[in-house]
Coordinates of N, CA and C in Angstrom, one line a residue:
M1 N -18.4 16.7 16.0 CA -18.6 16.0 14.7 C -17.6 14.9 14.5
T2 N -18.2 13.7 14.2 CA -17.3 12.5 13.9 C -17.1 12.4 12.4
R3 N -15.9 12.5 12.0 CA -15.6 12.4 10.6 C -15.5 10.9 10.2
T4 N -15.8 10.7 8.9 CA -15.6 9.3 8.4 C -14.1 9.0 8.2
A5 N -13.7 7.9 8.8 CA -12.3 7.5 8.6 C -12.1 6.9 7.2
P6 N -11.2 7.5 6.5 CA -10.9 7.0 5.1 C -10.2 5.7 5.2
Q7 N -10.4 4.8 4.3 CA -9.7 3.5 4.2 C -8.6 3.6 3.1
F8 N -7.5 2.9 3.4 CA -6.4 2.8 2.5 C -6.2 1.3 2.2
L9 N -6.5 0.9 1.0 CA -6.3 -0.5 0.6 C -5.0 -0.6 -0.1
F10 N -4.1 -1.4 0.5 CA -2.7 -1.4 0.1 C -2.1 -2.7 -0.1
D11 N -1.1 -2.8 -0.9 CA -0.2 -3.9 -1.1 C 1.2 -3.4 -1.1
F12 N 2.1 -4.1 -0.3 CA 3.5 -3.6 -0.2 C 4.2 -3.6 -1.6
G13 N 3.7 -4.3 -2.6 CA 4.4 -4.4 -3.9 C 4.2 -3.1 -4.7
S14 N 3.4 -2.2 -4.2 CA 3.1 -0.9 -5.0 C 4.0 0.2 -4.5
P15 N 4.9 0.8 -5.3 CA 5.6 1.9 -4.8 C 4.7 3.2 -4.6
N16 N 3.6 3.2 -5.3 CA 2.7 4.4 -5.1 C 1.9 4.2 -3.8
A17 N 1.7 3.0 -3.4 CA 1.1 2.8 -2.0 C 2.1 3.2 -1.0
Y18 N 3.4 3.0 -1.2 CA 4.4 3.4 -0.2 C 4.4 4.9 -0.1
L19 N 4.4 5.6 -1.3 CA 4.4 7.1 -1.3 C 3.1 7.6 -0.5
S20 N 2.0 6.9 -0.8 CA 0.8 7.3 -0.1 C 0.9 7.1 1.4
H21 N 1.5 6.0 1.8 CA 1.8 5.8 3.3 C 2.6 6.9 3.9
L22 N 3.6 7.4 3.2 CA 4.4 8.5 3.7 C 3.6 9.8 3.8
A23 N 2.7 10.0 2.9 CA 1.9 11.2 2.9 C 0.8 11.2 3.9
I24 N 0.3 10.1 4.3 CA -0.9 10.0 5.1 C -0.8 10.6 6.5
P25 N 0.4 10.5 7.2 CA 0.4 11.1 8.6 C 0.1 12.6 8.6
A26 N 0.6 13.3 7.7 CA 0.3 14.8 7.7 C -1.2 15.0 7.3
I27 N -1.8 14.2 6.5 CA -3.2 14.3 6.2 C -4.0 14.0 7.4
E28 N -3.6 13.0 8.1 CA -4.3 12.6 9.4 C -4.4 13.8 10.4
Q29 N -3.2 14.5 10.5 CA -3.2 15.6 11.4 C -4.1 16.7 10.9
R30 N -4.2 16.9 9.6 CA -5.1 18.0 9.1 C -6.6 17.7 9.3
I31 N -6.9 16.4 9.1 CA -8.3 16.0 9.1 C -8.8 15.6 10.4
G32 N -7.9 15.3 11.3 CA -8.2 14.9 12.7 C -8.8 13.5 12.8
V33 N -8.5 12.6 11.9 CA -8.9 11.2 11.9 C -7.9 10.4 11.3
K34 N -7.7 9.1 11.8 CA -6.7 8.2 11.2 C -7.3 7.4 10.1
F35 N -6.5 7.1 9.1 CA -6.8 6.2 8.0 C -6.9 4.8 8.6
E36 N -7.8 4.0 8.0 CA -7.9 2.6 8.3 C -7.1 1.9 7.2
Y37 N -6.0 1.2 7.6 CA -5.2 0.5 6.6 C -5.8 -0.9 6.4
V38 N -6.1 -1.3 5.1 CA -6.7 -2.6 4.8 C -5.8 -3.3 3.9
P39 N -5.1 -4.4 4.4 CA -4.3 -5.2 3.5 C -5.1 -6.0 2.5
I40 N -4.6 -5.9 1.2 CA -5.2 -6.6 0.1 C -4.1 -7.3 -0.7
L41 N -4.5 -8.2 -1.5 CA -3.4 -8.9 -2.4 C -3.6 -8.3 -3.8
L42 N -2.7 -7.5 -4.2 CA -2.7 -6.9 -5.5 C -2.8 -7.9 -6.7
G43 N -2.1 -9.0 -6.5 CA -2.1 -10.0 -7.6 C -3.5 -10.6 -7.7
G44 N -4.2 -10.8 -6.6 CA -5.6 -11.3 -6.6 C -6.6 -10.3 -7.2
I45 N -6.4 -9.0 -6.9 CA -7.2 -8.0 -7.6 C -7.0 -8.0 -9.1
F46 N -5.7 -8.0 -9.5 CA -5.4 -8.0 -10.9 C -6.1 -9.2 -11.6
K47 N -6.0 -10.4 -11.0 CA -6.6 -11.6 -11.6 C -8.1 -11.4 -11.7
S48 N -8.7 -10.9 -10.7 CA -10.2 -10.8 -10.7 C -10.7 -9.7 -11.6
T49 N -9.9 -8.7 -11.9 CA -10.3 -7.6 -12.7 C -9.7 -7.5 -14.1
N50 N -8.8 -8.5 -14.4 CA -8.1 -8.6 -15.7 C -7.2 -7.3 -15.8
N51 N -6.7 -6.8 -14.7 CA -5.8 -5.7 -14.7 C -4.3 -6.1 -14.8
K52 N -3.4 -5.2 -15.1 CA -2.0 -5.5 -15.1 C -1.3 -4.4 -14.5
S53 N 0.0 -4.6 -14.1 CA 0.8 -3.6 -13.4 C 1.2 -2.5 -14.4
P54 N 1.4 -1.3 -13.9 CA 1.9 -0.2 -14.8 C 3.1 -0.5 -15.6
A55 N 4.0 -1.4 -15.1 CA 5.2 -1.8 -15.8 C 4.8 -2.5 -17.2
E56 N 3.6 -3.2 -17.1 CA 3.1 -3.8 -18.4 C 2.3 -2.9 -19.2
T57 N 1.4 -2.2 -18.5 CA 0.4 -1.3 -19.2 C 1.0 -0.1 -19.9
L58 N 2.1 0.4 -19.3 CA 2.8 1.6 -19.9 C 3.9 1.2 -20.9
A59 N 4.2 -0.1 -21.0 CA 5.3 -0.5 -21.9 C 4.9 -0.1 -23.4
G60 N 5.8 0.6 -24.0 CA 5.7 0.9 -25.4 C 4.8 2.1 -25.7
I61 N 4.2 2.8 -24.7 CA 3.4 3.9 -24.9 C 4.2 5.2 -24.8
K62 N 4.3 5.9 -25.9 CA 5.2 7.1 -25.9 C 4.6 8.2 -25.0
N63 N 5.5 8.7 -24.1 CA 5.2 9.9 -23.2 C 4.5 9.5 -21.9
K64 N 3.8 8.4 -21.9 CA 2.9 8.1 -20.7 C 3.8 7.8 -19.4
R65 N 4.8 7.0 -19.6 CA 5.7 6.7 -18.5 C 6.4 7.9 -18.0
E66 N 6.8 8.8 -19.0 CA 7.5 10.0 -18.6 C 6.6 10.9 -17.8
F67 N 5.3 11.0 -18.2 CA 4.4 11.8 -17.5 C 4.1 11.3 -16.1
Q68 N 4.1 10.0 -16.0 CA 3.9 9.4 -14.6 C 5.0 9.8 -13.7
Q69 N 6.2 9.9 -14.3 CA 7.4 10.3 -13.5 C 7.2 11.7 -13.0
V70 N 6.8 12.6 -13.9 CA 6.5 14.0 -13.6 C 5.5 14.1 -12.5
E71 N 4.4 13.3 -12.6 CA 3.3 13.3 -11.6 C 3.9 12.9 -10.3
T72 N 4.7 11.8 -10.3 CA 5.3 11.4 -9.0 C 6.2 12.5 -8.4
E73 N 7.0 13.2 -9.2 CA 7.8 14.2 -8.7 C 6.9 15.4 -8.1
R74 N 5.8 15.7 -8.7 CA 4.9 16.7 -8.2 C 4.3 16.2 -6.8
F75 N 4.0 14.9 -6.7 CA 3.4 14.4 -5.5 C 4.5 14.5 -4.4
I76 N 5.7 14.1 -4.7 CA 6.8 14.1 -3.7 C 7.0 15.6 -3.1
K77 N 6.9 16.5 -4.0 CA 7.1 17.9 -3.7 C 5.9 18.4 -2.9
R78 N 4.7 18.1 -3.3 CA 3.5 18.6 -2.7 C 3.3 18.1 -1.2
F79 N 3.6 16.8 -1.1 CA 3.4 16.1 0.2 C 4.7 16.1 1.1
K80 N 5.8 16.6 0.5 CA 7.1 16.7 1.2 C 7.5 15.3 1.8
V81 N 7.5 14.3 0.8 CA 7.9 12.9 1.2 C 9.2 12.6 0.4
Q82 N 9.8 11.6 0.9 CA 11.0 11.1 0.2 C 10.7 10.2 -1.0
P83 N 11.4 10.3 -2.1 CA 11.1 9.4 -3.2 C 11.4 7.9 -2.8
Y84 N 10.8 7.0 -3.4 CA 11.1 5.6 -3.1 C 12.4 5.2 -3.9
V85 N 13.1 4.2 -3.4 CA 14.3 3.6 -4.0 C 13.7 2.4 -4.8
F86 N 13.9 2.4 -6.1 CA 13.3 1.3 -6.9 C 13.9 0.0 -6.4
N87 N 13.0 -1.0 -6.2 CA 13.5 -2.3 -5.7 C 14.0 -3.1 -6.9
P88 N 15.3 -3.4 -7.0 CA 15.9 -4.1 -8.1 C 15.3 -5.5 -8.3
N89 N 14.6 -6.0 -7.3 CA 14.0 -7.4 -7.4 C 12.5 -7.3 -7.9
F90 N 12.0 -6.1 -8.3 CA 10.7 -5.9 -8.7 C 10.4 -6.7 -10.0
P91 N 9.2 -7.4 -10.1 CA 8.1 -7.4 -9.1 C 8.4 -8.5 -8.1
V92 N 8.0 -8.1 -6.8 CA 8.2 -9.0 -5.7 C 6.9 -9.7 -5.4
N93 N 6.9 -11.0 -5.2 CA 5.7 -11.7 -4.8 C 5.3 -11.3 -3.4
T94 N 4.2 -10.7 -3.2 CA 3.9 -10.1 -1.8 C 2.9 -11.0 -1.1
L95 N 2.6 -12.2 -1.5 CA 1.6 -13.0 -0.9 C 1.9 -13.2 0.6
N96 N 3.1 -13.6 0.9 CA 3.4 -13.9 2.3 C 3.5 -12.6 3.1
L97 N 4.0 -11.5 2.5 CA 4.0 -10.2 3.2 C 2.6 -9.8 3.6
M98 N 1.7 -9.9 2.7 CA 0.3 -9.5 2.9 C -0.4 -10.4 3.9
R99 N -0.2 -11.7 3.9 CA -0.7 -12.6 4.9 C -0.1 -12.2 6.3
T100 N 1.1 -11.8 6.3 CA 1.8 -11.5 7.5 C 1.2 -10.2 8.1
A101 N 0.8 -9.3 7.2 CA 0.1 -8.0 7.6 C -1.1 -8.4 8.4
I102 N -1.9 -9.4 8.0 CA -3.1 -9.8 8.7 C -2.7 -10.4 10.1
A103 N -1.6 -11.2 10.0 CA -1.1 -11.8 11.3 C -0.6 -10.7 12.2
A104 N 0.0 -9.7 11.7 CA 0.5 -8.6 12.6 C -0.7 -7.8 13.2
Q105 N -1.8 -7.7 12.5 CA -3.0 -7.1 13.1 C -3.4 -7.9 14.3
R106 N -3.4 -9.2 14.2 CA -3.9 -10.1 15.3 C -2.9 -10.2 16.4
E107 N -1.6 -9.9 16.1 CA -0.6 -9.9 17.1 C -0.4 -8.5 17.8
G108 N -1.1 -7.5 17.3 CA -1.0 -6.2 17.9 C 0.2 -5.4 17.5
V109 N 0.8 -5.7 16.4 CA 2.0 -5.0 15.9 C 1.9 -4.5 14.5
F110 N 0.6 -4.3 14.1 CA 0.3 -3.9 12.7 C 1.1 -2.7 12.2
E111 N 1.0 -1.6 13.0 CA 1.6 -0.3 12.5 C 3.1 -0.5 12.4
K112 N 3.7 -1.2 13.3 CA 5.1 -1.4 13.3 C 5.5 -2.3 12.1
Y113 N 4.7 -3.3 11.9 CA 5.0 -4.2 10.7 C 4.8 -3.4 9.4
V114 N 3.8 -2.7 9.2 CA 3.6 -1.9 8.0 C 4.7 -1.0 7.7
E115 N 5.2 -0.3 8.7 CA 6.3 0.6 8.6 C 7.6 -0.2 8.1
A116 N 7.8 -1.3 8.8 CA 9.0 -2.1 8.5 C 8.9 -2.7 7.1
A117 N 7.8 -3.3 6.7 CA 7.7 -3.9 5.4 C 7.8 -2.9 4.3
F118 N 7.2 -1.8 4.4 CA 7.3 -0.7 3.4 C 8.8 -0.3 3.3
H119 N 9.4 -0.1 4.5 CA 10.8 0.4 4.5 C 11.7 -0.6 3.7
H120 N 11.6 -1.9 4.0 CA 12.5 -2.9 3.4 C 12.1 -3.2 1.9
M121 N 10.9 -2.7 1.5 CA 10.6 -2.8 0.1 C 11.0 -1.6 -0.7
W122 N 10.9 -0.4 -0.2 CA 11.0 0.8 -1.0 C 12.0 1.9 -0.4
R123 N 12.6 1.7 0.8 CA 13.5 2.6 1.3 C 14.9 2.0 1.3
E124 N 15.0 0.8 1.8 CA 16.2 0.0 1.7 C 15.8 -1.3 1.1
P125 N 15.7 -1.3 -0.3 CA 15.0 -2.4 -1.0 C 15.7 -3.8 -0.8
K126 N 14.9 -4.8 -0.6 CA 15.4 -6.2 -0.4 C 14.5 -7.1 -1.2
K127 N 14.9 -8.3 -1.4 CA 14.1 -9.3 -2.0 C 13.2 -9.9 -1.0
M128 N 12.1 -9.2 -0.7 CA 11.2 -9.5 0.4 C 10.3 -10.8 0.2
D129 N 10.4 -11.4 -1.0 CA 9.7 -12.7 -1.2 C 10.6 -13.9 -0.9
D130 N 11.8 -13.6 -0.5 CA 12.7 -14.6 0.0 C 12.5 -14.7 1.6
P131 N 12.0 -15.8 2.1 CA 11.6 -15.8 3.5 C 12.8 -15.5 4.4
E132 N 14.0 -16.0 4.1 CA 15.2 -15.8 5.0 C 15.5 -14.3 5.0
I133 N 15.5 -13.7 3.8 CA 15.9 -12.2 3.7 C 14.8 -11.4 4.4
A134 N 13.5 -11.8 4.2 CA 12.5 -11.0 4.8 C 12.5 -11.1 6.3
A135 N 12.8 -12.3 6.8 CA 12.8 -12.6 8.3 C 13.9 -11.7 8.9
K136 N 15.1 -11.7 8.3 CA 16.2 -10.9 8.8 C 15.9 -9.4 8.8
A137 N 15.3 -9.0 7.7 CA 14.9 -7.6 7.6 C 13.9 -7.1 8.7
L138 N 12.9 -8.0 8.8 CA 11.8 -7.6 9.8 C 12.4 -7.7 11.3
A139 N 13.3 -8.7 11.5 CA 13.9 -8.8 12.8 C 14.8 -7.6 13.1
S140 N 15.4 -7.0 12.1 CA 16.2 -5.8 12.3 C 15.4 -4.6 12.6
S141 N 14.1 -4.7 12.3 CA 13.1 -3.6 12.6 C 12.4 -3.9 14.0
G142 N 12.9 -4.9 14.7 CA 12.4 -5.2 16.0 C 11.1 -6.0 16.1
L143 N 10.9 -6.8 15.0 CA 9.7 -7.7 15.0 C 10.1 -9.1 15.1
D144 N 9.2 -9.9 15.7 CA 9.4 -11.3 15.8 C 8.9 -12.0 14.5
A145 N 9.8 -12.0 13.6 CA 9.4 -12.4 12.2 C 8.9 -13.9 12.2
Q146 N 9.6 -14.7 12.9 CA 9.3 -16.2 12.9 C 7.9 -16.4 13.4
K147 N 7.5 -15.7 14.5 CA 6.2 -15.8 15.1 C 5.1 -15.3 14.1
L148 N 5.4 -14.1 13.5 CA 4.5 -13.6 12.5 C 4.3 -14.5 11.3
F149 N 5.4 -15.0 10.8 CA 5.4 -15.9 9.6 C 4.6 -17.1 9.9
A150 N 4.8 -17.6 11.1 CA 4.0 -18.9 11.5 C 2.5 -18.6 11.6
R151 N 2.2 -17.4 12.1 CA 0.7 -17.1 12.2 C 0.1 -16.8 10.9
A152 N 1.0 -16.3 9.9 CA 0.5 -16.0 8.6 C 0.1 -17.2 7.8
Q153 N 0.5 -18.4 8.3 CA 0.1 -19.7 7.6 C -1.2 -20.3 8.2
E154 N -1.8 -19.6 9.2 CA -3.0 -20.1 9.8 C -4.2 -19.9 8.8
P155 N -5.0 -20.9 8.6 CA -6.1 -20.9 7.6 C -7.0 -19.6 7.8
E156 N -7.3 -19.2 9.0 CA -8.1 -18.0 9.2 C -7.5 -16.7 8.7
V157 N -6.1 -16.7 8.9 CA -5.4 -15.5 8.4 C -5.4 -15.5 6.9
K158 N -5.1 -16.6 6.2 CA -5.2 -16.7 4.8 C -6.6 -16.3 4.3
A159 N -7.6 -16.8 5.0 CA -9.0 -16.5 4.6 C -9.3 -15.0 4.7
A160 N -8.8 -14.4 5.7 CA -9.0 -12.9 6.0 C -8.5 -12.1 4.8
L161 N -7.3 -12.5 4.3 CA -6.7 -11.7 3.2 C -7.5 -11.9 1.9
I162 N -8.0 -13.1 1.7 CA -8.8 -13.4 0.6 C -10.1 -12.6 0.7
K163 N -10.7 -12.5 1.9 CA -11.9 -11.8 2.1 C -11.7 -10.3 1.8
N164 N -10.6 -9.7 2.3 CA -10.3 -8.3 2.1 C -10.2 -8.0 0.6
T165 N -9.6 -8.9 -0.1 CA -9.3 -8.7 -1.5 C -10.6 -8.9 -2.3
E166 N -11.4 -9.9 -2.0 CA -12.7 -10.1 -2.7 C -13.6 -8.9 -2.5
E167 N -13.7 -8.4 -1.2 CA -14.5 -7.3 -0.9 C -14.1 -6.0 -1.6
A168 N -12.8 -5.9 -1.8 CA -12.2 -4.7 -2.5 C -12.7 -4.7 -3.9
V169 N -12.6 -5.8 -4.6 CA -13.1 -5.9 -6.0 C -14.6 -5.7 -6.0
A170 N -15.3 -6.2 -5.1 CA -16.8 -6.1 -5.1 C -17.2 -4.6 -4.9
R171 N -16.3 -3.8 -4.3 CA -16.6 -2.4 -4.1 C -16.1 -1.5 -5.2
G172 N -15.4 -2.2 -6.2 CA -15.0 -1.4 -7.4 C -13.5 -1.3 -7.5
A173 N -12.7 -1.8 -6.6 CA -11.2 -1.6 -6.7 C -10.6 -2.5 -7.8
F174 N -9.6 -1.9 -8.4 CA -8.9 -2.7 -9.5 C -7.4 -2.5 -9.4
G175 N -6.9 -1.9 -8.3 CA -5.4 -1.7 -8.1 C -5.1 -1.2 -6.7
S176 N -3.9 -0.8 -6.5 CA -3.4 -0.2 -5.3 C -2.4 0.9 -5.6
P177 N -2.6 2.1 -4.9 CA -3.4 2.3 -3.8 C -4.9 2.7 -4.1
T178 N -5.8 2.2 -3.4 CA -7.2 2.6 -3.5 C -7.7 3.1 -2.2
F179 N -8.5 4.1 -2.2 CA -9.0 4.8 -1.0 C -10.5 4.8 -1.0
F180 N -11.1 4.6 0.1 CA -12.6 4.8 0.2 C -12.9 5.8 1.3
V181 N -13.8 6.7 1.1 CA -14.5 7.5 2.1 C -15.9 7.2 2.1
G182 N -16.4 6.4 3.0 CA -17.7 5.8 2.9 C -17.7 4.9 1.7
N183 N -18.7 5.1 0.8 CA -18.8 4.3 -0.4 C -18.1 5.0 -1.6
E184 N -17.5 6.1 -1.4 CA -16.8 6.8 -2.5 C -15.4 6.3 -2.7
M185 N -15.1 5.8 -3.9 CA -13.8 5.2 -4.2 C -12.9 6.2 -4.9
F186 N -11.6 6.2 -4.5 CA -10.6 7.0 -5.2 C -9.4 6.1 -5.5
F187 N -8.8 6.2 -6.7 CA -7.7 5.4 -7.1 C -6.4 6.2 -7.4
G188 N -5.3 5.8 -6.8 CA -4.1 6.4 -7.1 C -3.6 7.4 -6.1
K189 N -2.3 7.6 -5.9 CA -1.8 8.5 -4.9 C -2.2 9.9 -5.1
E190 N -2.4 10.3 -6.3 CA -2.8 11.7 -6.6 C -4.2 12.1 -6.1
Q191 N -5.0 11.0 -5.8 CA -6.3 11.3 -5.3 C -6.4 11.6 -3.8
L192 N -5.3 11.6 -3.2 CA -5.3 11.8 -1.7 C -5.8 13.2 -1.4
R193 N -5.6 14.2 -2.3 CA -6.1 15.5 -2.1 C -7.6 15.5 -2.1
E194 N -8.2 14.7 -3.0 CA -9.7 14.6 -3.0 C -10.2 13.8 -1.8
V195 N -9.4 12.8 -1.4 CA -9.8 12.1 -0.2 C -9.9 13.0 1.0
E196 N -8.8 13.8 1.2 CA -8.8 14.8 2.3 C -10.0 15.8 2.2
E197 N -10.2 16.3 1.0 CA -11.3 17.2 0.9 C -12.7 16.6 1.2
M198 N -12.9 15.3 0.8 CA -14.2 14.7 1.1 C -14.4 14.4 2.6
V199 N -13.3 14.0 3.2 CA -13.4 13.8 4.7 C -13.8 15.1 5.4
L200 N -13.1 16.2 5.0 CA -13.4 17.5 5.6 C -14.8 18.0 5.4
E201 N -15.4 17.6 4.2 CA -16.7 18.0 3.9 C -17.8 17.2 4.6
K202 N -17.5 16.0 5.0 CA -18.5 15.1 5.7 C -18.7 15.5 7.1

C-alpha cells in the first residue's frame, strides 16, 4: 500500500513551523512516508489573505496568548522536541531565506539547508535577514552560502517561490505551518496528530 505523502508548507519566520519540523521525523517513522516540504512566503500569504501574525492578532486579547503558550508546552511534551529560543530580531524578513530554499532544492542541498536555516532562526537565533550574518551562519553549517544566495536571485527561482505561495492560497492556506494530505488541509502545529491519523487511514 502506498500512502499519501503529507505536504508541509513552511516559512522559516514561523516558530511553530520550526516546532513542526522538529516533530516530523518521528511521525515519518510511524507512518512510513516522508513529508514533502514546500517553501512558501508567509508575507505573501498574509498579503493575499488579509491575515496578520499572531503577534498582532493576539495583542490585547486577555488569556489567548497565555493559552497559546500552554498549547505550545503541551506540543513540546507530546512530541518530545526542544522549545524554540525566541529570536530577538523578530519579525525577520524571510524573503531571501525562502528564495534560497528554492535554490537549495535545485542545488541538491535542500534538507541540509532547511535544517541550518531553522537552526539559525530558532535554536541559535540570528538576524537572518542580514545577508552577511546569514551567509556566515549558513557557512558555519557547511553550506556554500554565496553560491546559494546567487542562485536565489535567478528569475526562475523567484518565480517558483511566488508560484508555491499563490498555489497555497488557492488551496486554502492562510498561514504557516499548513499541511495537506491530498486535498485535506490542516493548519497549525497541533494538527500534526490529525495529519498522522489521516495518512494512516488512507
